[in-house]
CSV table of C-alpha atoms in Angstrom, one decimal:
chain,number,residue,atom,x,y,z
A,1,MET,CA,56.2,-55.4,-78.8
A,2,ALA,CA,55.2,-51.7,-79.2
A,3,HIS,CA,54.2,-51.3,-75.6
A,4,TYR,CA,56.5,-50.7,-72.7
A,5,ARG,CA,55.2,-52.5,-69.7
A,6,PRO,CA,55.1,-51.0,-67.1
A,7,ASP,CA,54.7,-47.7,-68.9
A,8,ALA,CA,56.5,-44.5,-68.1
A,9,ALA,CA,53.8,-43.1,-65.8
A,10,THR,CA,53.7,-46.3,-63.7
A,11,LEU,CA,57.5,-46.4,-63.3
A,12,LEU,CA,57.5,-42.8,-62.2
A,13,ALA,CA,54.9,-43.5,-59.6
A,14,ALA,CA,57.1,-46.4,-58.4
A,15,VAL,CA,60.1,-44.1,-58.2
A,16,ALA,CA,58.2,-41.6,-56.2
A,17,GLU,CA,57.1,-44.3,-53.7
A,18,VAL,CA,60.7,-45.4,-53.2
A,19,LEU,CA,61.7,-41.8,-52.5
A,20,ASP,CA,58.9,-41.4,-50.0
A,21,ASP,CA,59.9,-44.5,-48.3
A,22,VAL,CA,63.6,-43.5,-47.9
A,23,LEU,CA,62.8,-40.0,-46.9
A,24,HIS,CA,63.2,-40.6,-43.2
A,25,GLU,CA,66.3,-42.8,-43.6
A,26,VAL,CA,68.4,-40.0,-45.1
A,27,GLY,CA,70.1,-37.3,-43.1
A,28,PRO,CA,68.5,-33.9,-42.6
A,29,ASP,CA,70.7,-32.3,-45.3
A,30,GLN,CA,69.3,-34.7,-47.9
A,31,ARG,CA,65.7,-34.8,-46.8
A,32,HIS,CA,64.6,-31.7,-48.8
A,33,ARG,CA,66.2,-33.0,-52.0
A,34,VAL,CA,64.6,-36.4,-51.7
A,35,ARG,CA,61.2,-34.7,-51.1
A,36,VAL,CA,61.7,-32.5,-54.2
A,37,ALA,CA,62.8,-35.6,-56.2
A,38,ALA,CA,59.6,-37.4,-55.2
A,39,HIS,CA,57.5,-34.4,-56.1
A,40,LEU,CA,59.2,-34.1,-59.5
A,41,ALA,CA,58.7,-37.8,-60.2
A,42,ARG,CA,55.0,-37.4,-59.7
A,43,LEU,CA,55.0,-34.2,-61.8
A,44,VAL,CA,56.6,-36.0,-64.7
A,45,GLU,CA,54.1,-38.9,-64.2
A,46,ARG,CA,51.3,-36.3,-64.8
A,47,GLU,CA,53.2,-34.8,-67.7
A,48,THR,CA,53.5,-38.2,-69.5
A,49,ALA,CA,49.7,-38.5,-69.2
A,50,LEU,CA,48.6,-34.9,-69.9
A,51,GLY,CA,51.6,-33.2,-71.6
A,52,ALA,CA,50.9,-34.0,-75.3
A,53,ALA,CA,47.3,-32.8,-75.2
A,54,ALA,CA,48.3,-29.7,-73.3
A,55,ALA,CA,50.9,-28.8,-75.9
A,56,ALA,CA,48.5,-29.3,-78.7
A,57,GLY,CA,45.8,-27.2,-77.1
A,58,GLU,CA,48.3,-24.5,-76.4
A,59,ALA,CA,49.5,-24.4,-80.0
A,60,GLN,CA,46.0,-24.2,-81.3
A,61,ALA,CA,44.9,-21.4,-78.9
A,62,LEU,CA,48.1,-19.4,-79.5
A,63,ALA,CA,47.8,-19.8,-83.3
A,64,ALA,CA,44.2,-18.6,-83.3
A,65,LEU,CA,45.1,-15.6,-81.0
A,66,ILE,CA,47.9,-14.3,-83.2
A,67,GLY,CA,46.6,-15.5,-86.5
A,68,ALA,CA,49.4,-18.0,-87.2
A,69,ASP,CA,49.2,-21.1,-89.4
A,70,LEU,CA,49.8,-24.3,-87.5
A,71,GLY,CA,50.8,-25.9,-90.8
A,72,ASP,CA,53.7,-23.4,-91.2
A,73,ALA,CA,57.0,-25.4,-91.1
A,74,ALA,CA,58.7,-22.9,-88.8
A,75,ILE,CA,56.0,-23.3,-86.2
A,76,ARG,CA,55.8,-27.1,-86.6
A,77,ASP,CA,59.6,-27.4,-86.1
A,78,ASP,CA,59.8,-25.1,-83.1
A,79,PRO,CA,57.4,-25.6,-80.2
A,80,THR,CA,58.4,-22.3,-78.6
A,81,ALA,CA,57.8,-20.2,-81.8
A,82,LEU,CA,54.1,-19.3,-81.1
A,83,GLY,CA,54.8,-18.3,-77.5
A,84,GLU,CA,57.8,-16.2,-78.6
A,85,ALA,CA,55.7,-14.5,-81.2
A,86,LEU,CA,53.0,-13.7,-78.7
A,87,ALA,CA,55.6,-12.4,-76.2
A,88,ALA,CA,57.2,-10.2,-78.9
A,89,ARG,CA,53.8,-8.8,-79.8
A,90,LEU,CA,53.0,-8.0,-76.1
A,91,ARG,CA,56.4,-6.4,-75.7
A,92,ASP,CA,56.0,-4.1,-78.6
A,93,GLU,CA,53.9,-1.0,-78.1
A,94,LEU,CA,50.2,-1.8,-78.8
A,95,ASP,CA,48.7,1.5,-79.4
A,96,GLY,CA,45.1,2.5,-80.0
A,97,GLU,CA,41.8,0.9,-79.3
A,98,HIS,CA,42.8,-2.6,-80.3
A,99,GLY,CA,45.7,-2.8,-77.9
A,100,GLU,CA,43.5,-3.4,-74.8
A,101,GLU,CA,41.2,-5.6,-76.8
A,102,PHE,CA,44.1,-7.8,-77.8
A,103,GLU,CA,45.5,-7.9,-74.3
A,104,ALA,CA,42.1,-9.0,-73.0
A,105,ALA,CA,41.9,-11.8,-75.6
A,106,ALA,CA,45.5,-12.8,-74.8
A,107,TRP,CA,44.6,-12.9,-71.1
A,108,SER,CA,41.8,-15.4,-71.7
A,109,VAL,CA,44.0,-17.6,-73.8
A,110,LEU,CA,46.9,-17.5,-71.3
A,111,VAL,CA,44.6,-18.3,-68.4
A,112,GLU,CA,43.5,-21.5,-70.2
A,113,ILE,CA,47.1,-22.4,-71.1
A,114,THR,CA,48.3,-21.8,-67.6
A,115,ARG,CA,45.4,-23.8,-66.2
A,116,ARG,CA,46.5,-26.8,-68.2
A,117,ASP,CA,50.1,-26.3,-67.2
A,118,LEU,CA,49.1,-26.4,-63.6
A,119,GLU,CA,47.2,-29.7,-64.1
A,120,VAL,CA,50.7,-31.1,-64.5
A,121,ASP,CA,52.7,-28.8,-62.3
A,122,LYS,CA,50.4,-28.5,-59.3
A,123,PRO,CA,46.9,-30.0,-59.5
A,124,GLY,CA,44.3,-28.0,-57.5
A,125,TYR,CA,46.2,-24.7,-57.7
A,126,THR,CA,43.7,-23.2,-60.1
A,127,ASP,CA,40.8,-23.9,-57.7
A,128,TRP,CA,41.6,-20.5,-56.2
A,129,THR,CA,40.8,-17.7,-58.6
A,130,GLY,CA,41.1,-14.9,-56.0
A,131,ARG,CA,43.8,-12.2,-55.6
B,1,MET,CA,82.2,-26.4,-36.1
B,2,ILE,CA,80.0,-24.4,-33.8
B,3,ILE,CA,81.6,-26.1,-30.8
B,4,ASP,CA,84.9,-24.5,-31.8
B,5,LEU,CA,83.3,-21.1,-31.7
B,6,ALA,CA,82.2,-21.5,-28.0
B,7,GLU,CA,85.5,-20.2,-26.7
B,8,PRO,CA,85.9,-17.2,-29.0
B,9,LEU,CA,82.2,-16.4,-28.4
B,10,SER,CA,82.6,-16.4,-24.7
B,11,ARG,CA,85.7,-14.1,-24.9
B,12,LEU,CA,83.9,-11.8,-27.2
B,13,LEU,CA,80.8,-11.5,-25.0
B,14,ALA,CA,83.0,-11.2,-21.9
B,15,ASP,CA,84.7,-8.2,-23.4
B,16,HIS,CA,81.4,-6.7,-24.4
B,17,TRP,CA,79.6,-7.2,-21.1
B,18,GLY,CA,82.7,-6.7,-18.9
B,19,GLU,CA,82.2,-10.0,-16.9
B,20,PRO,CA,83.0,-13.7,-17.4
B,21,VAL,CA,80.7,-15.5,-19.8
B,22,ALA,CA,80.3,-19.3,-20.4
B,23,VAL,CA,78.9,-20.4,-23.7
B,24,ARG,CA,77.0,-23.7,-24.1
B,25,ASP,CA,74.2,-25.6,-25.9
B,26,ALA,CA,75.3,-24.2,-29.3
B,27,GLU,CA,73.1,-25.5,-32.1
B,28,ILE,CA,73.1,-24.6,-35.8
B,29,VAL,CA,69.6,-23.5,-36.8
B,30,THR,CA,70.2,-22.7,-40.5
B,31,ALA,CA,73.2,-23.1,-42.6
B,32,GLY,CA,72.8,-21.7,-46.1
B,33,ALA,CA,75.4,-20.9,-48.7
B,34,ARG,CA,75.6,-17.3,-47.6
B,35,ARG,CA,75.2,-17.4,-43.9
B,36,LEU,CA,75.0,-19.6,-40.8
B,37,ASN,CA,72.7,-19.1,-37.8
B,38,ALA,CA,73.3,-20.7,-34.5
B,39,VAL,CA,71.5,-20.5,-31.2
B,40,PHE,CA,73.5,-20.7,-28.0
B,41,VAL,CA,73.2,-20.0,-24.3
B,42,ALA,CA,75.5,-17.4,-22.6
B,43,SER,CA,75.8,-17.7,-18.9
B,44,THR,CA,76.9,-15.0,-16.5
B,45,ASP,CA,76.4,-14.4,-12.8
B,46,GLY,CA,73.3,-12.5,-13.8
B,47,GLY,CA,71.8,-15.5,-15.4
B,48,ASP,CA,71.4,-17.3,-18.8
B,49,ARG,CA,70.6,-15.6,-22.0
B,50,ARG,CA,69.7,-17.3,-25.3
B,51,LEU,CA,71.4,-15.6,-28.2
B,52,VAL,CA,71.7,-16.1,-31.9
B,53,LEU,CA,74.9,-15.9,-33.8
B,54,THR,CA,74.8,-14.9,-37.5
B,55,LEU,CA,78.0,-15.7,-39.2
B,56,LEU,CA,79.1,-15.1,-42.8
B,57,PRO,CA,81.7,-17.4,-44.3
B,58,SER,CA,84.7,-15.3,-45.3
B,59,GLY,CA,85.1,-14.7,-49.0
B,60,GLU,CA,81.5,-15.3,-49.9
B,61,GLU,CA,79.7,-12.7,-51.9
B,62,ILE,CA,77.7,-10.6,-49.5
B,63,LEU,CA,74.4,-9.0,-50.4
B,64,ASN,CA,74.4,-6.6,-47.6
B,65,ASP,CA,77.2,-5.6,-45.3
B,66,LEU,CA,76.4,-7.4,-42.1
B,67,THR,CA,77.2,-4.4,-39.9
B,68,ALA,CA,74.9,-2.3,-42.1
B,69,GLU,CA,72.3,-5.0,-41.6
B,70,ALA,CA,72.8,-4.8,-37.8
B,71,ALA,CA,72.7,-1.0,-37.9
B,72,THR,CA,69.4,-1.2,-39.8
B,73,ILE,CA,67.9,-3.6,-37.2
B,74,GLN,CA,69.0,-1.2,-34.4
B,75,ALA,CA,67.6,1.8,-36.2
B,76,ALA,CA,64.3,-0.1,-36.7
B,77,GLU,CA,64.3,-1.0,-33.0
B,78,ARG,CA,64.8,2.6,-32.0
B,79,ALA,CA,61.8,3.5,-34.3
B,80,GLY,CA,59.6,1.0,-32.5
B,81,VAL,CA,59.8,-1.9,-34.9
B,82,ARG,CA,59.5,-5.4,-33.3
B,83,VAL,CA,62.9,-7.0,-33.9
B,84,ALA,CA,65.5,-9.1,-32.2
B,85,HIS,CA,67.8,-6.9,-30.2
B,86,VAL,CA,71.3,-6.8,-31.6
B,87,GLU,CA,74.1,-7.2,-29.1
B,88,LEU,CA,77.1,-7.0,-31.3
B,89,ALA,CA,78.1,-6.9,-34.9
B,90,SER,CA,81.5,-6.7,-36.6
B,91,ASP,CA,83.1,-7.2,-40.0
B,92,ASP,CA,86.3,-8.5,-38.3
B,93,ALA,CA,86.7,-12.0,-39.6
B,94,SER,CA,89.7,-12.9,-37.4
B,95,LEU,CA,87.6,-13.6,-34.3
B,96,LEU,CA,85.0,-16.1,-35.6
B,97,GLY,CA,86.1,-16.8,-39.2
B,98,GLY,CA,83.9,-14.2,-40.8
B,99,PRO,CA,81.7,-11.1,-40.2
B,100,TYR,CA,79.2,-11.8,-37.4
B,101,MET,CA,76.2,-10.5,-35.6
B,102,ILE,CA,74.9,-11.6,-32.2
B,103,SER,CA,71.3,-10.9,-31.3
B,104,SER,CA,68.7,-11.9,-28.7
B,105,PHE,CA,66.9,-15.1,-29.4
B,106,VAL,CA,63.2,-14.4,-29.7
B,107,ALA,CA,61.0,-17.3,-28.6
B,108,GLY,CA,58.0,-18.2,-30.7
B,109,GLU,CA,57.0,-19.9,-33.9
B,110,THR,CA,58.7,-19.1,-37.2
B,111,VAL,CA,57.7,-22.1,-39.4
B,112,PRO,CA,54.7,-20.8,-41.4
B,113,ARG,CA,52.4,-23.8,-40.8
B,114,ARG,CA,53.1,-23.6,-37.1
B,115,VAL,CA,52.5,-19.9,-37.1
B,116,LEU,CA,49.1,-20.5,-38.8
B,117,ARG,CA,48.3,-23.2,-36.2
B,118,LEU,CA,49.2,-21.0,-33.3
B,119,ALA,CA,47.2,-18.1,-34.7
B,120,ALA,CA,44.2,-20.4,-35.1
B,121,GLU,CA,44.5,-21.7,-31.5
B,122,ARG,CA,45.0,-18.3,-30.0
B,123,GLY,CA,42.6,-16.5,-32.4
B,124,HIS,CA,45.1,-13.7,-32.8
B,125,GLY,CA,45.8,-13.7,-36.5
B,126,ASP,CA,44.3,-10.2,-36.9
B,127,ARG,CA,46.4,-8.9,-34.1
B,128,VAL,CA,49.6,-10.4,-35.5
B,129,VAL,CA,48.9,-8.7,-38.9
B,130,GLU,CA,48.0,-5.4,-37.3
B,131,GLN,CA,51.2,-5.5,-35.4
B,132,LEU,CA,53.0,-6.3,-38.6
B,133,GLY,CA,51.4,-3.2,-40.1
B,134,GLU,CA,52.4,-1.1,-37.2
B,135,SER,CA,56.0,-2.3,-37.3
B,136,LEU,CA,56.3,-1.7,-41.1
B,137,ALA,CA,54.9,1.9,-40.6
B,138,ARG,CA,57.5,2.5,-38.0
B,139,LEU,CA,60.2,1.2,-40.2
B,140,HIS,CA,59.0,3.4,-43.1
B,141,SER,CA,58.9,6.4,-40.8
B,142,ILE,CA,62.7,6.4,-40.5
B,143,PRO,CA,64.0,9.3,-42.7
B,144,VAL,CA,66.1,7.8,-45.5
B,145,ASP,CA,68.9,10.3,-44.7
B,146,ASP,CA,69.2,8.4,-41.3
B,147,ALA,CA,69.7,5.1,-43.0
B,148,PRO,CA,73.0,3.2,-42.3
B,149,GLU,CA,75.5,4.4,-44.9
B,150,ARG,CA,76.4,1.1,-46.4
B,151,LEU,CA,72.9,-0.3,-46.7
B,152,ARG,CA,72.1,-1.2,-50.3
B,153,ARG,CA,70.1,1.5,-52.2
B,154,VAL,CA,67.6,1.6,-55.0
B,155,GLU,CA,69.6,2.8,-58.0
B,156,LEU,CA,67.1,5.4,-59.2
B,157,ASP,CA,65.3,8.2,-57.4
B,158,ASP,CA,62.0,6.7,-58.5
B,159,PRO,CA,61.5,3.2,-57.1
B,160,ILE,CA,58.7,2.6,-59.6
B,161,GLU,CA,61.1,3.3,-62.6
B,162,ALA,CA,63.8,1.2,-60.9
B,163,ALA,CA,61.4,-1.7,-60.5
B,164,LEU,CA,60.3,-1.5,-64.2
B,165,VAL,CA,63.9,-1.3,-65.4
B,166,GLY,CA,65.0,-4.2,-63.2
B,167,LEU,CA,62.1,-6.4,-64.2
B,168,ARG,CA,62.8,-5.7,-67.9
B,169,GLU,CA,66.5,-6.5,-67.5
B,170,ARG,CA,65.8,-9.8,-65.7
B,171,LEU,CA,63.0,-10.7,-68.1
B,172,ASP,CA,65.4,-10.3,-71.0
B,173,GLU,CA,67.7,-12.8,-69.4
B,174,LEU,CA,65.3,-15.6,-70.0
B,175,PRO,CA,66.3,-17.6,-73.1
B,176,ILE,CA,62.7,-18.5,-73.9
B,177,ALA,CA,60.1,-15.8,-73.7
B,178,ARG,CA,57.0,-16.3,-71.5
B,179,PRO,CA,53.9,-14.4,-72.8
B,180,VAL,CA,52.2,-14.3,-69.4
B,181,LEU,CA,55.2,-12.4,-67.9
B,182,GLU,CA,55.2,-10.0,-70.9
B,183,LEU,CA,51.4,-9.4,-70.3
B,184,GLY,CA,52.3,-8.6,-66.7
B,185,MET,CA,54.9,-6.1,-67.8
B,186,ARG,CA,52.3,-4.4,-70.1
B,187,TRP,CA,49.9,-4.2,-67.2
B,188,LEU,CA,52.6,-2.6,-65.0
B,189,HIS,CA,53.3,0.1,-67.6
B,190,ARG,CA,49.6,0.8,-68.2
B,191,HIS,CA,48.9,1.2,-64.5
B,192,ARG,CA,52.1,2.8,-63.5
B,193,PRO,CA,51.7,5.0,-60.4
B,194,ALA,CA,53.5,8.3,-59.7
B,195,PRO,CA,56.7,8.1,-57.6
B,196,PRO,CA,55.8,7.6,-54.0
B,197,PRO,CA,55.6,10.9,-52.0
B,198,THR,CA,58.4,9.7,-49.9
B,199,THR,CA,60.8,6.7,-50.2
B,200,ALA,CA,61.9,4.6,-47.2
B,201,ILE,CA,64.0,1.8,-45.9
B,202,VAL,CA,62.1,-1.2,-47.1
B,203,HIS,CA,62.6,-4.6,-45.5
B,204,VAL,CA,61.9,-6.3,-48.9
B,205,ASP,CA,61.1,-9.8,-47.4
B,206,ALA,CA,58.6,-9.1,-44.5
B,207,ARG,CA,56.1,-12.0,-44.7
B,208,ASN,CA,54.9,-15.1,-43.0
B,209,GLY,CA,58.1,-17.1,-42.9
B,210,ASN,CA,60.2,-14.3,-41.7
B,211,ILE,CA,58.3,-13.4,-38.5
B,212,VAL,CA,58.3,-14.8,-35.0
B,213,VAL,CA,54.8,-15.2,-33.6
B,214,ASP,CA,54.2,-16.1,-29.9
B,215,ASP,CA,51.1,-16.5,-27.7
B,216,ASP,CA,50.7,-12.7,-27.6
B,217,GLY,CA,51.1,-11.9,-31.3
B,218,LEU,CA,54.0,-10.7,-33.4
B,219,ALA,CA,57.3,-11.0,-31.5
B,220,ALA,CA,59.8,-10.0,-34.2
B,221,ILE,CA,60.4,-9.4,-37.8
B,222,LEU,CA,63.5,-11.4,-38.9
B,223,ASP,CA,65.9,-11.7,-41.8
B,224,TRP,CA,66.9,-8.1,-42.7
B,225,GLU,CA,69.4,-9.3,-45.2
B,226,VAL,CA,67.9,-7.6,-48.2
B,227,ALA,CA,66.7,-4.4,-46.6
B,228,THR,CA,67.1,-1.5,-49.0
B,229,VAL,CA,67.0,2.3,-48.8
B,230,GLY,CA,65.0,4.4,-51.2
B,231,GLY,CA,62.2,1.9,-51.8
B,232,ASP,CA,58.5,2.5,-52.1
B,233,PRO,CA,57.0,1.6,-48.7
B,234,ALA,CA,54.0,0.0,-50.5
B,235,GLN,CA,56.4,-2.7,-51.7
B,236,ASP,CA,56.6,-4.1,-48.2
B,237,LEU,CA,52.9,-4.2,-47.7
B,238,ALA,CA,52.3,-5.9,-51.1
B,239,TRP,CA,55.0,-8.6,-50.6
B,240,ALA,CA,53.4,-9.7,-47.3
B,241,SER,CA,50.1,-10.1,-49.1
B,242,LEU,CA,51.1,-12.4,-52.0
B,243,ARG,CA,49.3,-15.8,-52.2
B,244,MET,CA,52.5,-17.8,-51.8
B,245,TRP,CA,52.9,-16.6,-48.3
B,246,ARG,CA,49.5,-17.8,-47.2
B,247,PHE,CA,50.5,-21.5,-47.1
B,248,ARG,CA,47.2,-22.7,-48.4
B,249,ASN,CA,45.0,-20.4,-46.3
B,250,ASP,CA,44.4,-18.5,-49.5
B,251,ALA,CA,41.3,-16.6,-48.3
B,252,LEU,CA,43.3,-14.6,-45.7
B,253,GLU,CA,45.4,-12.2,-47.8
B,254,ILE,CA,48.1,-11.5,-45.3
B,255,GLY,CA,50.2,-14.6,-44.7
B,256,GLY,CA,47.1,-16.7,-44.4
B,257,LEU,CA,46.6,-15.0,-41.0
B,258,ALA,CA,44.2,-12.1,-41.6
B,259,ASP,CA,42.6,-9.8,-44.2
B,260,ARG,CA,44.2,-6.7,-45.7
B,261,ASP,CA,42.1,-4.5,-43.4
B,262,ALA,CA,44.1,-5.7,-40.4
B,263,LEU,CA,47.4,-4.8,-42.0
B,264,VAL,CA,46.1,-1.4,-43.2
B,265,ARG,CA,44.6,-0.6,-39.8
B,266,GLY,CA,47.9,-1.3,-38.1
B,267,TYR,CA,49.9,0.5,-40.7
B,268,GLU,CA,47.7,3.7,-40.6
B,269,SER,CA,47.5,3.7,-36.8
B,270,ALA,CA,51.3,4.0,-36.7
B,271,GLY,CA,51.3,6.9,-39.2
B,272,GLY,CA,51.7,4.9,-42.5
B,273,ALA,CA,49.9,6.0,-45.7
B,274,TYR,CA,48.0,3.3,-47.6
B,275,ASP,CA,47.2,3.8,-51.2
B,276,PRO,CA,45.2,0.8,-52.6
B,277,GLU,CA,46.2,1.4,-56.3
B,278,ARG,CA,49.9,1.6,-55.4
B,279,PHE,CA,49.5,-1.5,-53.3
B,280,GLU,CA,47.9,-3.4,-56.1
B,281,TRP,CA,50.6,-2.3,-58.5
B,282,TRP,CA,53.3,-3.6,-56.2
B,283,LYS,CA,51.5,-7.0,-55.8
B,284,VAL,CA,51.7,-7.4,-59.6
B,285,ALA,CA,55.3,-6.2,-59.7
B,286,GLU,CA,56.4,-8.5,-56.9
B,287,THR,CA,54.6,-11.5,-58.3
B,288,LEU,CA,56.3,-10.9,-61.6
B,289,ARG,CA,59.7,-10.4,-59.9
B,290,TRP,CA,59.3,-13.8,-58.2
B,291,ALA,CA,58.1,-15.5,-61.3
B,292,ILE,CA,61.2,-14.3,-63.2
B,293,GLY,CA,63.4,-15.3,-60.2
B,294,LEU,CA,62.1,-18.8,-60.3
B,295,ALA,CA,62.6,-19.1,-64.1
B,296,LEU,CA,66.2,-17.8,-63.7
B,297,GLN,CA,66.8,-20.4,-61.0
B,298,ALA,CA,65.8,-23.1,-63.5
B,299,GLU,CA,68.2,-21.6,-66.1
B,300,ALA,CA,71.0,-21.7,-63.5
B,301,PHE,CA,70.3,-25.4,-63.2
B,302,LEU,CA,70.0,-25.9,-67.0
B,303,ASP,CA,73.3,-24.3,-67.8
B,304,GLY,CA,75.2,-26.1,-65.1
B,305,ARG,CA,75.9,-23.3,-62.7
B,306,VAL,CA,73.8,-24.7,-59.9
B,307,PRO,CA,73.2,-28.4,-60.5
B,308,ASN,CA,70.7,-28.7,-57.6
B,309,ILE,CA,67.4,-30.5,-58.1
B,310,VAL,CA,65.7,-27.8,-56.0
B,311,MET,CA,66.7,-25.2,-58.6
B,312,ALA,CA,65.4,-27.5,-61.4
B,313,ALA,CA,62.1,-27.8,-59.5
B,314,SER,CA,61.8,-23.9,-59.5
B,315,GLY,CA,61.2,-24.1,-63.3
B,316,ARG,CA,58.0,-25.9,-62.7
B,317,ARG,CA,56.8,-23.5,-60.1
B,318,VAL,CA,56.7,-20.5,-62.5
B,319,SER,CA,53.2,-21.6,-63.6
B,320,GLU,CA,51.9,-21.0,-60.1
B,321,MET,CA,53.2,-17.4,-60.2
B,322,GLU,CA,51.8,-17.0,-63.7
B,323,TRP,CA,48.4,-18.0,-62.4
B,324,ASP,CA,48.7,-15.6,-59.5
B,325,LEU,CA,49.7,-12.9,-61.9
B,326,LEU,CA,46.8,-13.6,-64.3
B,327,MET,CA,44.3,-13.5,-61.4
B,328,LEU,CA,45.7,-10.1,-60.3
B,329,ILE,CA,45.6,-8.5,-63.8
B,330,GLU,CA,42.2,-9.8,-64.9
B,331,PRO,CA,40.8,-7.2,-67.4
C-alpha cells in the first residue's frame, strides 16, 4: 500500500498528546524539556501538512526577486541556494537609486516567506503587525 | 546541597554582622549552568531576614566577575536605582565552593505573566514602567569612569560601531545565510546614528522577566550578570521594548505593561536623554542580535555541542524574530 496509516501528522499529534499527559508526572527538571518536546511534535505536525507548499512558494518568490531560473540544476539540487544568493546580494553594497528599490521588493517577498514560515513555527504570530 | 551551605553561611554572616546568625529554610530558586540562586532566612536577635545567595560553581566560565557585578549593583543603588541591596560578595571559593554574593530578598512578582496580572489588578502598569525609566536614567547617570574596574567593557569607543561589528561577526558564523537578517544589517547601516553623546553602564537585560513588581510598583531590577561599561544608554530602553518581552500583550510596548510614553516620562524626569531615532535603531539592532543568538543556539545543537532539545527549538523561533525585525524596518 502506498499510504501510511495513520499518517505522519496524525502520529505526531498522538506523540504530542502523550507528552502533554506525562508532563505532570515528570520531575520539575524535566518538565520544561517535555513541554518543548510536545511543542515541537505539533510544529512538525504542521510542517508535514504545510512545509512542501511553503518551500515551493518560497523558491518561486525568491527566484522572481533575484531573476534566477528555477529550472537551473544548481538551484534544484540545493534548497538553500536562492536564499544564499539573496543574502549575498543584500550583503554587497547596493549603490544608487536601485538599491533602495531592491530592498523594498526584497522586504515584501521576505514578509510573505516569513509569514508562511510562521504558519508552521507559530500560528497566529503574524496577526500582530505592529512594532 | 544547599543544606550543607547553611553552616558556612551562618558563619559568614555572623562575621559580617558581628553577632550569632542561624540560617534556615534554604531553598534553591534557580539553578542554571552558570549560577545558582537560593533563598534562605537568617535569624539574629534583631529578627529574621530573607536573603538570596548567588553562587557560581568553581571552574565555570564566568561572564562577569561576581564581585564586579556586586559592585555595579551597589553603585546603582547609590545612584538611586531600584535594586536588591547587596550584603556581601567575594571571589573566595573556599568558603562556599565558589564566588558568591548575598543580597536582600525583594518580595514581589518576577514571573512575567504574574507581573502582568498584578499590574492589571493594581492598575499600575504605567507606574511600573515610569519607575523602570527612572531607574535606568539613574543607572546611566553614573559616570563611566566610576564604573567597577573589572566590569566587562564595550570593545570600541563607539558602541554603535561595536554593535555593527559584533553583529556582522556573529552573522558570519551561521552556516546557512538568512536573507531577512542581512536585510536587517542593511537597514542598520543605512540608518546608523552618530555615537551617543555619552556612554554609560548599561544593564543589557532590563525587561519584564528581570524585574520584581509588588503592589506599589517596581521593587527591583534583577540579574546584573551582563552589565557592561561604555554602552549606548538607548540600548537599555530599546531592549525593554521588544515584542518578546510583552508576553502576548503586544499592544503595550514596554513589557506588555505600558506604552513607551511611560518609559520616556520616567527616563526624562530622572535626567535621561531620549532620542527616538536612536531608540528605533537599537530596537532593530537588539532584535537582530537575538535572532542571530537563537540561530546560533540551534547550530550548537546541530553540531553536538549542546544536545538539548530546548536549543533545537530555538532554531524554530528565529522566524518570530525575523517577523519582528521585518515589521520594524518596513520601508
